[in-house]
mmCIF file of C-alpha atoms and ligand atoms in Angstrom:
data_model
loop_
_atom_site.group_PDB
_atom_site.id
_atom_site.type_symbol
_atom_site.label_atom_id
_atom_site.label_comp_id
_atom_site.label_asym_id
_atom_site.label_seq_id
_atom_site.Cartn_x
_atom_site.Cartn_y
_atom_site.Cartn_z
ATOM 1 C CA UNK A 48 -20.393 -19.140 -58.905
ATOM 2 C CA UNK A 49 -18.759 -21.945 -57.114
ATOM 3 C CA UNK A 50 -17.046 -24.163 -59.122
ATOM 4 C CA UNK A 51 -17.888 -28.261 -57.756
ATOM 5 C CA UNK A 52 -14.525 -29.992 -56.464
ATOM 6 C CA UNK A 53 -14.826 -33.931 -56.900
ATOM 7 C CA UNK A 54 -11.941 -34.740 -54.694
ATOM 8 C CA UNK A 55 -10.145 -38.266 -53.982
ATOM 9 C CA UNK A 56 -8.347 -39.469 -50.901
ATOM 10 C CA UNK A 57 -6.262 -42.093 -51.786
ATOM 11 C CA UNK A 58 -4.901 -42.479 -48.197
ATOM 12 C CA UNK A 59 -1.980 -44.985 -48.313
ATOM 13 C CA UNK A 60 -2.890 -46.467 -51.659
ATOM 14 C CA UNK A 61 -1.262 -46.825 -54.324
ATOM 15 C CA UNK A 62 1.997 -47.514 -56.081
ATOM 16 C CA UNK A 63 3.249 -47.132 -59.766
ATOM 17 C CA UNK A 64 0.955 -49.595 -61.063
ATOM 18 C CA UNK A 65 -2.131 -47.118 -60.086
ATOM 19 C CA UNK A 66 -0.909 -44.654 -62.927
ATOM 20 C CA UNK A 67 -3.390 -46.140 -65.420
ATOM 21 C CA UNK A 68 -5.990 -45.099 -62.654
ATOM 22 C CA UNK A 69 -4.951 -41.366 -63.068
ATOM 23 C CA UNK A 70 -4.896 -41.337 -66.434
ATOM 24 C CA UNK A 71 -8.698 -42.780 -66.963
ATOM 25 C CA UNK A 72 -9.608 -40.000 -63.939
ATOM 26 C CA UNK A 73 -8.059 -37.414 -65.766
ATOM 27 C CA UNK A 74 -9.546 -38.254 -69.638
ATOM 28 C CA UNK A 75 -13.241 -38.076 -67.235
ATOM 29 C CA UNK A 76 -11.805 -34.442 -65.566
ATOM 30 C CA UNK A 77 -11.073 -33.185 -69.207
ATOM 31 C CA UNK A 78 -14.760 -32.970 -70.265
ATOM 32 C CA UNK A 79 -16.071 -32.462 -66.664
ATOM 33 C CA UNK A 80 -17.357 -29.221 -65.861
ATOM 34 C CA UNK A 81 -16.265 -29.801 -62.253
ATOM 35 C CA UNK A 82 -12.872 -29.709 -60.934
ATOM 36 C CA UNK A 83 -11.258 -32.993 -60.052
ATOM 37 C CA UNK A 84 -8.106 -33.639 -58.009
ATOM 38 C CA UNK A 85 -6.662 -36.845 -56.538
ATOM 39 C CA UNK A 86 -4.495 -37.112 -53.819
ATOM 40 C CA UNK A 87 -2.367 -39.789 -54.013
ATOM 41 C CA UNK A 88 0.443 -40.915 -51.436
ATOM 42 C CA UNK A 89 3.224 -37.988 -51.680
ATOM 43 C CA UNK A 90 5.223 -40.688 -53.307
ATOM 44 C CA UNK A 91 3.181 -40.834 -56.227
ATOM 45 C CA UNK A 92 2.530 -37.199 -56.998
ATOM 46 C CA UNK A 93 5.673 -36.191 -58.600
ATOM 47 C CA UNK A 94 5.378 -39.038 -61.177
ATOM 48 C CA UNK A 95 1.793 -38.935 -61.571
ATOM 49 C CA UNK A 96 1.928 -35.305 -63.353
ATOM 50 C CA UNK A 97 2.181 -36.400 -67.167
ATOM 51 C CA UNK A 98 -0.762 -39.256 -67.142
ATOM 52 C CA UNK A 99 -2.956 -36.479 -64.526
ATOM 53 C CA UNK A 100 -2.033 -33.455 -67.577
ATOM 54 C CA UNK A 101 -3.634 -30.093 -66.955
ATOM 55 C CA UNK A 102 -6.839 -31.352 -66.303
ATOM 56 C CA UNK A 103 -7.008 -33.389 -63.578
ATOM 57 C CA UNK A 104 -5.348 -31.983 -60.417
ATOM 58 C CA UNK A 105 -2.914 -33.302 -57.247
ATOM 59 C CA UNK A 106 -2.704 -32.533 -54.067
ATOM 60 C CA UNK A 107 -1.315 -33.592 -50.481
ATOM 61 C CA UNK A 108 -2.640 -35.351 -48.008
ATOM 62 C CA UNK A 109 -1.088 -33.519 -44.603
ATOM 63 C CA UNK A 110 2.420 -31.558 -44.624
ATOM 64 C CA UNK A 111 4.531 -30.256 -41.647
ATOM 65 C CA UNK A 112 3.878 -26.636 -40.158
ATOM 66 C CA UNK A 113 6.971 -26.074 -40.743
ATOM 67 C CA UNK A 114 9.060 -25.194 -43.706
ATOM 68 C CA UNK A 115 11.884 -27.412 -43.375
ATOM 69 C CA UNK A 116 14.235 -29.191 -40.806
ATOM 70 C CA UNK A 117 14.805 -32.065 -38.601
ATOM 71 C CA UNK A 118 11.746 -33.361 -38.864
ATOM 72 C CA UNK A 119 12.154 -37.425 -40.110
ATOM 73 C CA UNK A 120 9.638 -38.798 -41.885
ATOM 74 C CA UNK A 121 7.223 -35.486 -42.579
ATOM 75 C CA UNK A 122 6.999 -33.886 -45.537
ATOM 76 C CA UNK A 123 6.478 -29.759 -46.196
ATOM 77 C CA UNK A 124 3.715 -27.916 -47.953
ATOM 78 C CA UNK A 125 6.614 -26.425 -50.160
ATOM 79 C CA UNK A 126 7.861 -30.061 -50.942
ATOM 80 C CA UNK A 127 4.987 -30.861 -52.318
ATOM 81 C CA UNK A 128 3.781 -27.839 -53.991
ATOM 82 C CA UNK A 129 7.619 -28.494 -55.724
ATOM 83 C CA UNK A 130 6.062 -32.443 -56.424
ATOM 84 C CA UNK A 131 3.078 -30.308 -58.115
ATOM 85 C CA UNK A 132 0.693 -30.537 -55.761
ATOM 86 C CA UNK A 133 -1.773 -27.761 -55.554
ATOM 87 C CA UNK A 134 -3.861 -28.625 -52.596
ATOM 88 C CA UNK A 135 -3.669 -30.340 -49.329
ATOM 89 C CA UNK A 136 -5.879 -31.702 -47.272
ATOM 90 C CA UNK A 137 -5.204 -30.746 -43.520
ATOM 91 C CA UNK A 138 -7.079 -32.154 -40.362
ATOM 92 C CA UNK A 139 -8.841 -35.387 -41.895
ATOM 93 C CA UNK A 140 -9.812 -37.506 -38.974
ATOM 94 C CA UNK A 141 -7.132 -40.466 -39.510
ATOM 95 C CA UNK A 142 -4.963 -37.287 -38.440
ATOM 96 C CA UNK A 143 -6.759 -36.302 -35.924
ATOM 97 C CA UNK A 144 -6.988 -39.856 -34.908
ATOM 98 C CA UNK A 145 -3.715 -41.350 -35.199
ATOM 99 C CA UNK A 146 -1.367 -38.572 -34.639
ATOM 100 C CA UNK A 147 -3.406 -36.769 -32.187
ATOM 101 C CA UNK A 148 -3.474 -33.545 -34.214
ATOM 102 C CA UNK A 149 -6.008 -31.192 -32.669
ATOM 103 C CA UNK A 150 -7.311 -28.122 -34.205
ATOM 104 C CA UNK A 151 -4.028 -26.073 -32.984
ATOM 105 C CA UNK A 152 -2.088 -28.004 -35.183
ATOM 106 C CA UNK A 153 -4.756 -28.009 -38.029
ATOM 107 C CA UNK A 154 -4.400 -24.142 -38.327
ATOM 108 C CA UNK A 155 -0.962 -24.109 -38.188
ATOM 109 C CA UNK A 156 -0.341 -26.427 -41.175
ATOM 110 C CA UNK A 157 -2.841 -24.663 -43.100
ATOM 111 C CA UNK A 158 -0.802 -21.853 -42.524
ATOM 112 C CA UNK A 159 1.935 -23.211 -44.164
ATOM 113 C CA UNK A 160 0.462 -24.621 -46.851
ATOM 114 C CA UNK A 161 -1.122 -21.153 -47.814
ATOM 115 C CA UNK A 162 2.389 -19.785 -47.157
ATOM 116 C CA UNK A 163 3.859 -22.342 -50.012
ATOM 117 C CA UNK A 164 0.786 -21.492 -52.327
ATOM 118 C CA UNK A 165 -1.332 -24.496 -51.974
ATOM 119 C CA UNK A 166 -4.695 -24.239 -51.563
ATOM 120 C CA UNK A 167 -6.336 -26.157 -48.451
ATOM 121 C CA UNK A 168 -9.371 -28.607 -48.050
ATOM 122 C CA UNK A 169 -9.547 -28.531 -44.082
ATOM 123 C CA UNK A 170 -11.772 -31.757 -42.507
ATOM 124 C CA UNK A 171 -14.244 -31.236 -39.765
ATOM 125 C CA UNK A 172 -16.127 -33.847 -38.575
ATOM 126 C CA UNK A 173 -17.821 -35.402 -34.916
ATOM 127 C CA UNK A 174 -18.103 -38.868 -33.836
ATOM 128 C CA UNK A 175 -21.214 -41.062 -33.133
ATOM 129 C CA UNK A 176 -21.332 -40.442 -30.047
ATOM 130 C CA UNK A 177 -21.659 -36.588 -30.332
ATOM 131 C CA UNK A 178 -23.930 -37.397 -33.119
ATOM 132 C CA UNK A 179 -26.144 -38.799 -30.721
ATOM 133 C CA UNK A 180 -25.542 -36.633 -27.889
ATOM 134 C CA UNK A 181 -26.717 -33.460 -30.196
ATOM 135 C CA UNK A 182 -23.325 -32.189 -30.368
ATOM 136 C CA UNK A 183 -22.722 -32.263 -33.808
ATOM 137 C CA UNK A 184 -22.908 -28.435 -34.350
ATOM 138 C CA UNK A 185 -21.635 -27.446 -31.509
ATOM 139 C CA UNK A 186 -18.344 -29.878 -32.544
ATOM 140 C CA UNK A 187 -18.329 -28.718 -35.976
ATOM 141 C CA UNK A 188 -18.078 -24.657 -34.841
ATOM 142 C CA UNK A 189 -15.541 -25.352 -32.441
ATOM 143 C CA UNK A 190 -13.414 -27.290 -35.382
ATOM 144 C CA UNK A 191 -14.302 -24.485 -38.161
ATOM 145 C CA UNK A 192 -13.257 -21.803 -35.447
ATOM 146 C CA UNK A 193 -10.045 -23.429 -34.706
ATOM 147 C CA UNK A 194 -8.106 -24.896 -37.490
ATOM 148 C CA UNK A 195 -9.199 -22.385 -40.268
ATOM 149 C CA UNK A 196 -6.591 -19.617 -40.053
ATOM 150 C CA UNK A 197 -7.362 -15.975 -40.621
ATOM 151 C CA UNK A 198 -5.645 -15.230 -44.054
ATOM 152 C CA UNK A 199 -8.060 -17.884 -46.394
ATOM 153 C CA UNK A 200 -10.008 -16.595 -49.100
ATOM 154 C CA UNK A 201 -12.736 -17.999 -50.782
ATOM 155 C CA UNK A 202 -9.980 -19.961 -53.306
ATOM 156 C CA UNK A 203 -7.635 -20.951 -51.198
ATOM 157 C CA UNK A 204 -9.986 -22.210 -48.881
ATOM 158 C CA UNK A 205 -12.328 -25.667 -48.614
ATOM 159 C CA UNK A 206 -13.798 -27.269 -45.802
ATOM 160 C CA UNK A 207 -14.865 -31.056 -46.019
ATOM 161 C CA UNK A 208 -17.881 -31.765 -43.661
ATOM 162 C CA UNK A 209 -16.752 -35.390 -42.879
ATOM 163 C CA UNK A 210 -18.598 -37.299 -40.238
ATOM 164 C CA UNK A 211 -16.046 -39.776 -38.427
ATOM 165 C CA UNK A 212 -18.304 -42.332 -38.210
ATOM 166 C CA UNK A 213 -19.775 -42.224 -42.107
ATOM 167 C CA UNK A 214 -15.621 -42.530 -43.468
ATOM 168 C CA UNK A 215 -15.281 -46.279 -44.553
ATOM 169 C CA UNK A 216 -18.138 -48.146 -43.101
ATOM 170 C CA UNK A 217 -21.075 -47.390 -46.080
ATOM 171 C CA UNK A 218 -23.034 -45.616 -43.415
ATOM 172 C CA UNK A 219 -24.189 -41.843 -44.607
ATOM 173 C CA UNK A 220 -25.911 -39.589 -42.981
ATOM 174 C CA UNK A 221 -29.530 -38.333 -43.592
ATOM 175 C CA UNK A 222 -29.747 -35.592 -46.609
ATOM 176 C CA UNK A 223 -31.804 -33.435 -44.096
ATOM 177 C CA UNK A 224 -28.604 -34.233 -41.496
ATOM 178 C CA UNK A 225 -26.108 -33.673 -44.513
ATOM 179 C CA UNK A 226 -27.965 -30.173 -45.221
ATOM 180 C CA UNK A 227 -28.393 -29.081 -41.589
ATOM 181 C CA UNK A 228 -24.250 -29.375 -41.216
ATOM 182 C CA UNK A 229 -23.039 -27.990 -44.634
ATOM 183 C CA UNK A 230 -25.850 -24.430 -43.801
ATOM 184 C CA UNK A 231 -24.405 -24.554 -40.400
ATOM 185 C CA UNK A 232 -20.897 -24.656 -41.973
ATOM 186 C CA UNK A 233 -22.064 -21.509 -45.056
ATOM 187 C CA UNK A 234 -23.332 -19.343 -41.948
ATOM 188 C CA UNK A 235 -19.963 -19.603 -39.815
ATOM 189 C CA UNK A 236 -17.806 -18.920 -42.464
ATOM 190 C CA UNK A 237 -20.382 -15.992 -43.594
ATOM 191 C CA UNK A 238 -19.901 -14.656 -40.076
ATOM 192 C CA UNK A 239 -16.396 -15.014 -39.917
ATOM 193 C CA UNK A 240 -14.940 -14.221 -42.946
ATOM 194 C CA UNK A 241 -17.989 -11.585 -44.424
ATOM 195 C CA UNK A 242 -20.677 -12.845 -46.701
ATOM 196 C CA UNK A 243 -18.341 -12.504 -49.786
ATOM 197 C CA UNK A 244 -15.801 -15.213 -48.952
ATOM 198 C CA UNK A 245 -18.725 -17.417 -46.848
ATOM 199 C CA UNK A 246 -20.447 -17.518 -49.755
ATOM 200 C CA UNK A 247 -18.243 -18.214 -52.440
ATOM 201 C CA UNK A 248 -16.283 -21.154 -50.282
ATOM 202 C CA UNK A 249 -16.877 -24.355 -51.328
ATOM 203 C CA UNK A 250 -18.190 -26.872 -48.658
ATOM 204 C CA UNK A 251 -17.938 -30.800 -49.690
ATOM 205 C CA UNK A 252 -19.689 -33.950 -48.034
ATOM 206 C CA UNK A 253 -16.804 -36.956 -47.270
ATOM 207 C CA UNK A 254 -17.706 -40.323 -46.142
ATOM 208 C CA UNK A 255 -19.022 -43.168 -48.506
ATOM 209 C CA UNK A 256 -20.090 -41.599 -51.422
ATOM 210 C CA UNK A 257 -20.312 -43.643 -54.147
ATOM 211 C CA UNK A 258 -21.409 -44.075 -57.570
ATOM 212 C CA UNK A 259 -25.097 -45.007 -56.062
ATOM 213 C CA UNK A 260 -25.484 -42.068 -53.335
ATOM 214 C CA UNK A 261 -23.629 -39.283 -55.040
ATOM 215 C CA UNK A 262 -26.408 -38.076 -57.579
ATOM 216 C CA UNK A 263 -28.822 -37.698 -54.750
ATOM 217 C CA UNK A 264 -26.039 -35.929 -51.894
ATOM 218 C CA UNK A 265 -25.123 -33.543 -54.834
ATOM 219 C CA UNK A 266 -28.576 -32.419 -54.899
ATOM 220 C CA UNK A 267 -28.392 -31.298 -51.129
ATOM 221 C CA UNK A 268 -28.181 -27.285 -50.373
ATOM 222 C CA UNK A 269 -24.617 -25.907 -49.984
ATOM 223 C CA UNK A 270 -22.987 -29.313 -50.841
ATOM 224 C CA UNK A 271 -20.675 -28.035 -54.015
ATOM 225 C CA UNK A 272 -18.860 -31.167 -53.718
ATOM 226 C CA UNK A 273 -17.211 -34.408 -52.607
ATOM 227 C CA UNK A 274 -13.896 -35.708 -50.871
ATOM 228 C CA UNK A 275 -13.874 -39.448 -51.615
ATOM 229 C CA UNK A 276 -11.595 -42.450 -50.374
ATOM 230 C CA UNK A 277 -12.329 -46.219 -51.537
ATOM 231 C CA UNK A 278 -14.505 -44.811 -54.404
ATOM 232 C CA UNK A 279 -11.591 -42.618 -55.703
ATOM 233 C CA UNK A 280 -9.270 -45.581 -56.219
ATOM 234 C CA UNK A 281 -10.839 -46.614 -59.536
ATOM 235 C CA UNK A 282 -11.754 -45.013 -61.944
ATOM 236 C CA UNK A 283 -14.924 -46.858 -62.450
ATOM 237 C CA UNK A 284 -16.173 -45.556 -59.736
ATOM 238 C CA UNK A 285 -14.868 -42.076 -59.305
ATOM 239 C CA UNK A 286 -15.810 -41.409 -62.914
ATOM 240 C CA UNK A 287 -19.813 -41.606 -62.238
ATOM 241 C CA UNK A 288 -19.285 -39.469 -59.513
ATOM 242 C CA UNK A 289 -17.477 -37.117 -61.268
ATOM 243 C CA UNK A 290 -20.154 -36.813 -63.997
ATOM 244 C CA UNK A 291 -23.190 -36.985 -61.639
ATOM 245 C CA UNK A 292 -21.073 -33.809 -60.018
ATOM 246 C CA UNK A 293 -21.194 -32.033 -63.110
ATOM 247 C CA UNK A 294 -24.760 -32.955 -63.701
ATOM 248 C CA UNK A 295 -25.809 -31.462 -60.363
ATOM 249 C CA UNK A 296 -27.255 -27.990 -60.402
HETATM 250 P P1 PGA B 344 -14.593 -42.960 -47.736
HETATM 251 O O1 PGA B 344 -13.513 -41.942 -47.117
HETATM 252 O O2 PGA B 344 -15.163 -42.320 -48.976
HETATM 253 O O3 PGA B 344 -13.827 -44.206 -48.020
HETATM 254 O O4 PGA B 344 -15.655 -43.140 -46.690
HETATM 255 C C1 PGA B 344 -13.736 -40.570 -47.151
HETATM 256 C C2 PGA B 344 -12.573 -39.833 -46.543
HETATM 257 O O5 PGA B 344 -11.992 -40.321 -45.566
HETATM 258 O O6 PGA B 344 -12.181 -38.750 -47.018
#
């Protein structure tokens, strides 16, 4: 009943030369059973549409709360829904991080992007040091409560459990620790949004999965999914994720 999302996060990598990536991603996403989208640069998205075809989606990876306007440098939700984007991932911690976006601003760009039709895949994650101070839930509610606006439904709607300190460094949490979070996660959104929509959102694990871990993180309760950086950048490695996705029950 919810469809698995194996999602990439290219960050900022990638030029022309990465089409041939897309295109083997997207000849994998064509017989997967799961959904896959990459999201490239913005720069890339536009041009990327005729090797990704029908199959294999794009999305964003942050736009502007606001429509339009004198705003240098940023791009809109309705710029690149116009690129063909048709998700966006809002809040990831490099946001959080290095442009100080708190959850405020989180819920305000997913606003927009629902606005412009995209569908959003908002990040919520806590550092080591809450990790080891036992604050890990209590960071995670405040996050979910804060930069998921009121108007999502269950397909417009994502939420990426990714723990700061797992993204990049090969370091992954316990399954038991994975498992706690992402039932944590189902029961807010259950109690927010009514057991419909809480149970028919998709929840996905982000921080170094890889072709060796995947199979066995897949297998965890309420995980219907991944968001993926350095092991979405080639397709040799996204693709066994991918099929160990579809393989999951
Ligand atoms: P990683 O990044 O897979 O390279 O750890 C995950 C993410 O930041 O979304």
């Amino acid at each position: 009943m919810r469809r698995k999302l194996a999602a990439g996060n290219w960050k900022m990598n990638g030029t022309a030369e990465a089409l041939g990536e897309i295109d083997a991603i997207a000849k994998t996403a064509s017989g997967a059973e799961a959904e896959v989208l990459i999201c490239p640069p913005a720069t890339l998205i536009a041009t990327a549409q005729g090797a990704a075809g029908d199959r294999l989606l794009l999305g964003g990876q942050d736009c502007h709360a606001e429509r339009s306007g004198a705003h240098t440098g940023d791009i809109s939700a309705a710029m690149l829904k116009d690129a063909g984007a048709t998700y966006v991932i809002l809040g990831h911690s490099e946001r959080r991080e290095d442009h100080g976006e708190d959850d405020e601003d989180v819920r305000a760009k997913a606003k927009a992007a629902l606005d412009a039709g995209l569908k959003v895949i908002i990040c919520v994650g806590e550092t080591l040091e809450e990790r080891e101070a036992s604050n890990t839930l209590d960071i995670i509610g405040g996050q979910l409560a804060g930069s998921i606006p009121d108007l999502v439904t269950a397909q417009s709607l994502v939420v990426a459990y990714e723990p700061i300190w797992a993204i990049g460094t090969g370091k992954t949490p316990t399954l038991d620790q994975i498992g706690e979070v992402h039932d944590f996660i189902r029961g807010r959104l259950e109690r927010r949004f009514g057991t419909g929509v809480g149970r028919s959102t998709r929840i996905l694990y982000g921080g170094s999965v890889n072709p060796g871990n995947a199979a066995e993180i897949f297998g965890v309760s309420n995980v219907d999914g991944a968001l993926v950086g350095g092991a979405s950048l080639k397709a040799v490695d996204f693709t066994p994720i991918i099929d160990a996705l579809s393989a999951a029950k």
